[in-house]
Amino acid sequence: MRPGRVNAVGVLVLVLWTAAVLVPLGLAWSQLAAVAEAGIIETLADFEGRFQSQGSLQFTFVIAFLSTVITLLLGVPLAWNLGRHRWPAHSLLRGLFTAPFVMPSILAAMGFLTLISVFESISGFDLRSNDEMQLAALLLAHAWFNLALVVRFCEPVLATVDPSLEEAARLLPRGRTRSDRLLRLWAPLLTPSLLAAAAMTFVFSFTSFALVRHLTPGRRNLEIVMANQADWAGIRIPELGRAASEIVMAASLVQLLTMVTALGLISWLQSRARRDISASVVDARTTAPVRSWKSVHLMMMAAFVLAPLLGVLVASLQVRQPAGLVWSFDGWRAAVGSQSATDLTSALGWSVAYAILTLVIALPLGFLLAENIHRAERMGHGRFAIAIDVLAMLPLALSAVMIGLGVLIGLLRTDVTMLRSWWIPAYGHVMITTPFVVRVLLPAIRAIDPDLDGAAALLGASPLRRLLSIRLPLLTPSLIVASALVVAISLGEFGASWVVVRFTEWSTLPVMVDELLSRPGFDPLLRPAANAAGVVLLLLTLVLFMMVERFRPLGRGGDF
Amino acid sequence: MLTMTGISKSYGETLVLNRASLVVEEDEIVALLGPSGSGKTTLLRLIAGLEVLDEGRLELAGEDITELVPEARGIGMVFQSLALFPHLDVAGNLRFGLPKRGDESRIDAMLDTVGLSGFGPRRIDSLSGGEAQRVALARSLIAAPRLMLLDEPLSSLDSELKSGLAMAVRDILKSAGIPAIHVTHDEVIAGLLADRVVRISDLSGVESAD
């Protein structure tokens, strides 16, 4: 596609995407506003006074802040250790430490629940009824989940900063001591990446749903408050729907404003990080000091990352009996059989079907959006390019539950015939995954030498042939990364799916796991069955994640 | 000023420098010529202390610096990549070369010396190749080194700019009275900048330059 021409397909895609994102949200908002009696200012003022949402605002902000601090405390030394040294099996180690980021959140919840059980059986304490312990488990689980962000943002900077910078600093009076260099060289170089990672961690902890739901069952953050009101919000019977609609309006507005602020900050910080680091990518790592405390630190962090995952596997093979825990495949048999409202095979089938449908729509959609942004940039329409970029990223400013509510209230409660549409959960998945496709493909599209396209055109190649024989082959690694990410995110997506499909026959694997975990624990096979489903999810995600890691170049960090 | 005696360095099986010796006199600028991969940069890094030598001895102004860490040697170096700190502006880069609580007015004076008056607030990525080269030189000079090492800092510039800058660098070093070793593969530039030209192949096997 030649820059300089208005591209009809591009404009159409842009209009369709904007409509697809904004229409359900707009419809949902008007539906909520129609049912609500109070205005938005009034609902915001009443929010903390209602029993359904009391304390949720403070809990959400405090947990997000503390999670961010703990994630940085654990993540920065790890990123330093990985970024400054070349370890044996380095790619595997980096993959291990960044894998939790693509793991379904419900899996993390299961893993930490298992670890709590193990700790309880060893220590004899009842951790689950202890409020402080629940909060500590939640904070650690958030750190486990977001550790990858600190590694992914900071490790590429540490690994590729021209080594002569540190050497030059050593030869100069103000860089002679290690602390001088840490303070004057590394801290300023790392600050933008570090703050971007912190802002991103804050966003993910702020919108945490599965972890809060299962690790702190007595507490509510804004996501839980909104999800709890999903059954009644937007119902056009004021006695039933009024309070729920007002609560969802207030919570979603606070959430939206917070996320837009944080994402704006991330975008600005990333542009600063790109500006400060030289464009050339050199491998600045030194051979790892294998016999040192750094190895011990790395092993301890590996144990921290692996423990919840291994916990899920072990818990799937253990069944509680009067005599104690015994090794058994009964949990697996129960998961495949009729233990759940939907069995593992069926849930897996729906999960795979939605992932494929999401891929088929999100990949070309994301590609065309990225092409449009690039074309606008090359034509010198910088502001238009930024506008498309912002539109493409719009769903990132919404949480999964908000997107689920948009689909539920904006589409299903507006047109009830859609309630029979099996494809409707994929709508939310497309909204959630398309921005990731754009973020992966845009740098790759920018990196293609424009002369290649020109040379092919001069040789008589049509726009379609140039796309098929020049651009797409050059983009293949990035397309694979984007595809793997789309499928992994879709398979593990929980918040939006929970809101939309939880009472339908289209339960996905994460929703099935949640359903099993939420049942009263009298049946000894419930937990092993849920863990068995979790192991399937874990293996699928791991395979896809390894594909992503294989095609990731050194120095590529915060753009996923 | 600098006496380098019988220096050897290998990387695994590859012998890069074999018992190399060289003397640089006070105020003298020596150009070290050699093709790519002949060990020129390695030699500078050994003198600076950025690499550890296998054998040999280094003396600077009569002091044995062989075992000293780089930061204690009092040697300045302009890297081939220039190694300007991208997160700092020009003045910030020069400030790195001042002692803590050093006289800040020296920054402007040094920028004057290298012909970059008023460049203090400029960002590093806004500089041309020649300007960046001068900033790198100024940053090393402001630390008042006992010896300056120049690792092909002009290699990325075009010929006209290269010769002009070579003359400017020579004048600055001479007026500051700082001896220097300039590594290059360009014979014309070597002749312009240096008082004496030495081929790296001639350094080996000389037991002592005294």
PDB file of N, CA and C in Angstrom, chain A residues 445-484:
ATOM      1  N   ILE A 445       6.354  -2.635  11.537  1.00  0.00           N
ATOM      2  CA  ILE A 445       5.988  -1.967  10.272  1.00  0.00           C
ATOM      3  C   ILE A 445       6.874  -0.736  10.068  1.00  0.00           C
ATOM      4  N   ARG A 446       7.109   0.002  11.168  1.00  0.00           N
ATOM      5  CA  ARG A 446       7.970   1.202  11.064  1.00  0.00           C
ATOM      6  C   ARG A 446       9.382   0.824  10.638  1.00  0.00           C
ATOM      7  N   ALA A 447       9.818  -0.377  11.025  1.00  0.00           N
ATOM      8  CA  ALA A 447      11.213  -0.774  10.762  1.00  0.00           C
ATOM      9  C   ALA A 447      11.437  -1.230   9.326  1.00  0.00           C
ATOM     10  N   ILE A 448      10.361  -1.441   8.555  1.00  0.00           N
ATOM     11  CA  ILE A 448      10.547  -1.891   7.163  1.00  0.00           C
ATOM     12  C   ILE A 448      11.046  -0.721   6.321  1.00  0.00           C
ATOM     13  N   ASP A 449      12.127  -0.951   5.611  1.00  0.00           N
ATOM     14  CA  ASP A 449      12.697   0.090   4.754  1.00  0.00           C
ATOM     15  C   ASP A 449      11.678   0.460   3.672  1.00  0.00           C
ATOM     16  N   PRO A 450      11.224   1.729   3.630  1.00  0.00           N
ATOM     17  CA  PRO A 450      10.204   2.108   2.644  1.00  0.00           C
ATOM     18  C   PRO A 450      10.674   1.918   1.209  1.00  0.00           C
ATOM     19  N   ASP A 451      11.996   1.931   0.997  1.00  0.00           N
ATOM     20  CA  ASP A 451      12.518   1.751  -0.355  1.00  0.00           C
ATOM     21  C   ASP A 451      12.203   0.358  -0.914  1.00  0.00           C
ATOM     22  N   LEU A 452      12.019  -0.618  -0.023  1.00  0.00           N
ATOM     23  CA  LEU A 452      11.711  -1.970  -0.503  1.00  0.00           C
ATOM     24  C   LEU A 452      10.392  -1.972  -1.256  1.00  0.00           C
ATOM     25  N   ASP A 453       9.407  -1.289  -0.668  1.00  0.00           N
ATOM     26  CA  ASP A 453       8.099  -1.204  -1.295  1.00  0.00           C
ATOM     27  C   ASP A 453       8.207  -0.440  -2.613  1.00  0.00           C
ATOM     28  N   GLY A 454       8.978   0.648  -2.594  1.00  0.00           N
ATOM     29  CA  GLY A 454       9.175   1.451  -3.796  1.00  0.00           C
ATOM     30  C   GLY A 454       9.855   0.652  -4.897  1.00  0.00           C
ATOM     31  N   ALA A 455      10.876  -0.103  -4.528  1.00  0.00           N
ATOM     32  CA  ALA A 455      11.606  -0.903  -5.512  1.00  0.00           C
ATOM     33  C   ALA A 455      10.686  -1.939  -6.144  1.00  0.00           C
ATOM     34  N   ALA A 456       9.842  -2.579  -5.300  1.00  0.00           N
ATOM     35  CA  ALA A 456       8.912  -3.584  -5.822  1.00  0.00           C
ATOM     36  C   ALA A 456       7.903  -2.931  -6.761  1.00  0.00           C
ATOM     37  N   ALA A 457       7.454  -1.714  -6.396  1.00  0.00           N
ATOM     38  CA  ALA A 457       6.487  -1.009  -7.246  1.00  0.00           C
ATOM     39  C   ALA A 457       7.107  -0.679  -8.601  1.00  0.00           C
ATOM     40  N   LEU A 458       8.388  -0.250  -8.579  1.00  0.00           N
ATOM     41  CA  LEU A 458       9.069   0.078  -9.844  1.00  0.00           C
ATOM     42  C   LEU A 458       9.262  -1.155 -10.712  1.00  0.00           C
ATOM     43  N   LEU A 459       9.297  -2.313 -10.066  1.00  0.00           N
ATOM     44  CA  LEU A 459       9.429  -3.569 -10.823  1.00  0.00           C
ATOM     45  C   LEU A 459       8.067  -4.075 -11.291  1.00  0.00           C
ATOM     46  N   GLY A 460       7.030  -3.295 -11.023  1.00  0.00           N
ATOM     47  CA  GLY A 460       5.706  -3.622 -11.553  1.00  0.00           C
ATOM     48  C   GLY A 460       4.805  -4.401 -10.610  1.00  0.00           C
ATOM     49  N   ALA A 461       5.203  -4.551  -9.350  1.00  0.00           N
ATOM     50  CA  ALA A 461       4.362  -5.327  -8.426  1.00  0.00           C
ATOM     51  C   ALA A 461       3.130  -4.519  -8.016  1.00  0.00           C
ATOM     52  N   SER A 462       1.981  -5.176  -8.020  1.00  0.00           N
ATOM     53  CA  SER A 462       0.741  -4.509  -7.616  1.00  0.00           C
ATOM     54  C   SER A 462       0.757  -4.317  -6.099  1.00  0.00           C
ATOM     55  N   PRO A 463      -0.107  -3.414  -5.565  1.00  0.00           N
ATOM     56  CA  PRO A 463      -0.147  -3.235  -4.102  1.00  0.00           C
ATOM     57  C   PRO A 463      -0.375  -4.550  -3.366  1.00  0.00           C
ATOM     58  N   LEU A 464      -1.267  -5.412  -3.898  1.00  0.00           N
ATOM     59  CA  LEU A 464      -1.546  -6.688  -3.219  1.00  0.00           C
ATOM     60  C   LEU A 464      -0.307  -7.580  -3.235  1.00  0.00           C
ATOM     61  N   ARG A 465       0.365  -7.624  -4.393  1.00  0.00           N
ATOM     62  CA  ARG A 465       1.556  -8.478  -4.484  1.00  0.00           C
ATOM     63  C   ARG A 465       2.658  -7.961  -3.554  1.00  0.00           C
ATOM     64  N   ARG A 466       2.772  -6.618  -3.455  1.00  0.00           N
ATOM     65  CA  ARG A 466       3.790  -6.051  -2.566  1.00  0.00           C
ATOM     66  C   ARG A 466       3.479  -6.407  -1.116  1.00  0.00           C
ATOM     67  N   LEU A 467       2.185  -6.391  -0.802  1.00  0.00           N
ATOM     68  CA  LEU A 467       1.780  -6.745   0.559  1.00  0.00           C
ATOM     69  C   LEU A 467       2.123  -8.208   0.842  1.00  0.00           C
ATOM     70  N   LEU A 468       1.771  -9.081  -0.138  1.00  0.00           N
ATOM     71  CA  LEU A 468       1.935 -10.519   0.088  1.00  0.00           C
ATOM     72  C   LEU A 468       3.399 -10.961   0.005  1.00  0.00           C
ATOM     73  N   SER A 469       4.153 -10.333  -0.924  1.00  0.00           N
ATOM     74  CA  SER A 469       5.506 -10.857  -1.132  1.00  0.00           C
ATOM     75  C   SER A 469       6.597 -10.028  -0.456  1.00  0.00           C
ATOM     76  N   ILE A 470       6.278  -8.837   0.001  1.00  0.00           N
ATOM     77  CA  ILE A 470       7.309  -8.004   0.662  1.00  0.00           C
ATOM     78  C   ILE A 470       6.962  -7.779   2.136  1.00  0.00           C
ATOM     79  N   ARG A 471       5.811  -7.123   2.354  1.00  0.00           N
ATOM     80  CA  ARG A 471       5.539  -6.680   3.732  1.00  0.00           C
ATOM     81  C   ARG A 471       5.221  -7.839   4.677  1.00  0.00           C
ATOM     82  N   LEU A 472       4.312  -8.708   4.252  1.00  0.00           N
ATOM     83  CA  LEU A 472       3.925  -9.788   5.161  1.00  0.00           C
ATOM     84  C   LEU A 472       5.087 -10.733   5.486  1.00  0.00           C
ATOM     85  N   PRO A 473       5.904 -11.150   4.494  1.00  0.00           N
ATOM     86  CA  PRO A 473       7.046 -12.000   4.870  1.00  0.00           C
ATOM     87  C   PRO A 473       7.996 -11.306   5.859  1.00  0.00           C
ATOM     88  N   LEU A 474       8.201  -9.984   5.667  1.00  0.00           N
ATOM     89  CA  LEU A 474       9.086  -9.265   6.600  1.00  0.00           C
ATOM     90  C   LEU A 474       8.470  -9.159   7.990  1.00  0.00           C
ATOM     91  N   LEU A 475       7.154  -9.187   8.018  1.00  0.00           N
ATOM     92  CA  LEU A 475       6.466  -9.039   9.309  1.00  0.00           C
ATOM     93  C   LEU A 475       6.182 -10.374   9.992  1.00  0.00           C
ATOM     94  N   THR A 476       6.583 -11.477   9.338  1.00  0.00           N
ATOM     95  CA  THR A 476       6.202 -12.798   9.868  1.00  0.00           C
ATOM     96  C   THR A 476       6.527 -13.001  11.357  1.00  0.00           C
ATOM     97  N   PRO A 477       7.771 -12.705  11.823  1.00  0.00           N
ATOM     98  CA  PRO A 477       8.030 -12.924  13.260  1.00  0.00           C
ATOM     99  C   PRO A 477       7.072 -12.137  14.154  1.00  0.00           C
ATOM    100  N   SER A 478       6.819 -10.885  13.783  1.00  0.00           N
ATOM    101  CA  SER A 478       5.925 -10.060  14.604  1.00  0.00           C
ATOM    102  C   SER A 478       4.485 -10.559  14.522  1.00  0.00           C
ATOM    103  N   LEU A 479       4.099 -11.071  13.338  1.00  0.00           N
ATOM    104  CA  LEU A 479       2.739 -11.613  13.216  1.00  0.00           C
ATOM    105  C   LEU A 479       2.572 -12.851  14.095  1.00  0.00           C
ATOM    106  N   ILE A 480       3.651 -13.653  14.174  1.00  0.00           N
ATOM    107  CA  ILE A 480       3.595 -14.845  15.037  1.00  0.00           C
ATOM    108  C   ILE A 480       3.476 -14.422  16.501  1.00  0.00           C
ATOM    109  N   VAL A 481       4.295 -13.426  16.891  1.00  0.00           N
ATOM    110  CA  VAL A 481       4.238 -12.929  18.276  1.00  0.00           C
ATOM    111  C   VAL A 481       2.832 -12.412  18.587  1.00  0.00           C
ATOM    112  N   ALA A 482       2.288 -11.596  17.653  1.00  0.00           N
ATOM    113  CA  ALA A 482       0.956 -11.013  17.878  1.00  0.00           C
ATOM    114  C   ALA A 482      -0.102 -12.120  17.973  1.00  0.00           C
ATOM    115  N   SER A 483      -0.008 -13.123  17.078  1.00  0.00           N
ATOM    116  CA  SER A 483      -0.994 -14.217  17.082  1.00  0.00           C
ATOM    117  C   SER A 483      -0.945 -14.976  18.402  1.00  0.00           C
ATOM    118  N   ALA A 484       0.277 -15.300  18.845  1.00  0.00           N
ATOM    119  CA  ALA A 484       0.425 -16.058  20.087  1.00  0.00           C
ATOM    120  C   ALA A 484      -0.137 -15.264  21.262  1.00  0.00           C
TER     121      ALA A 484
END
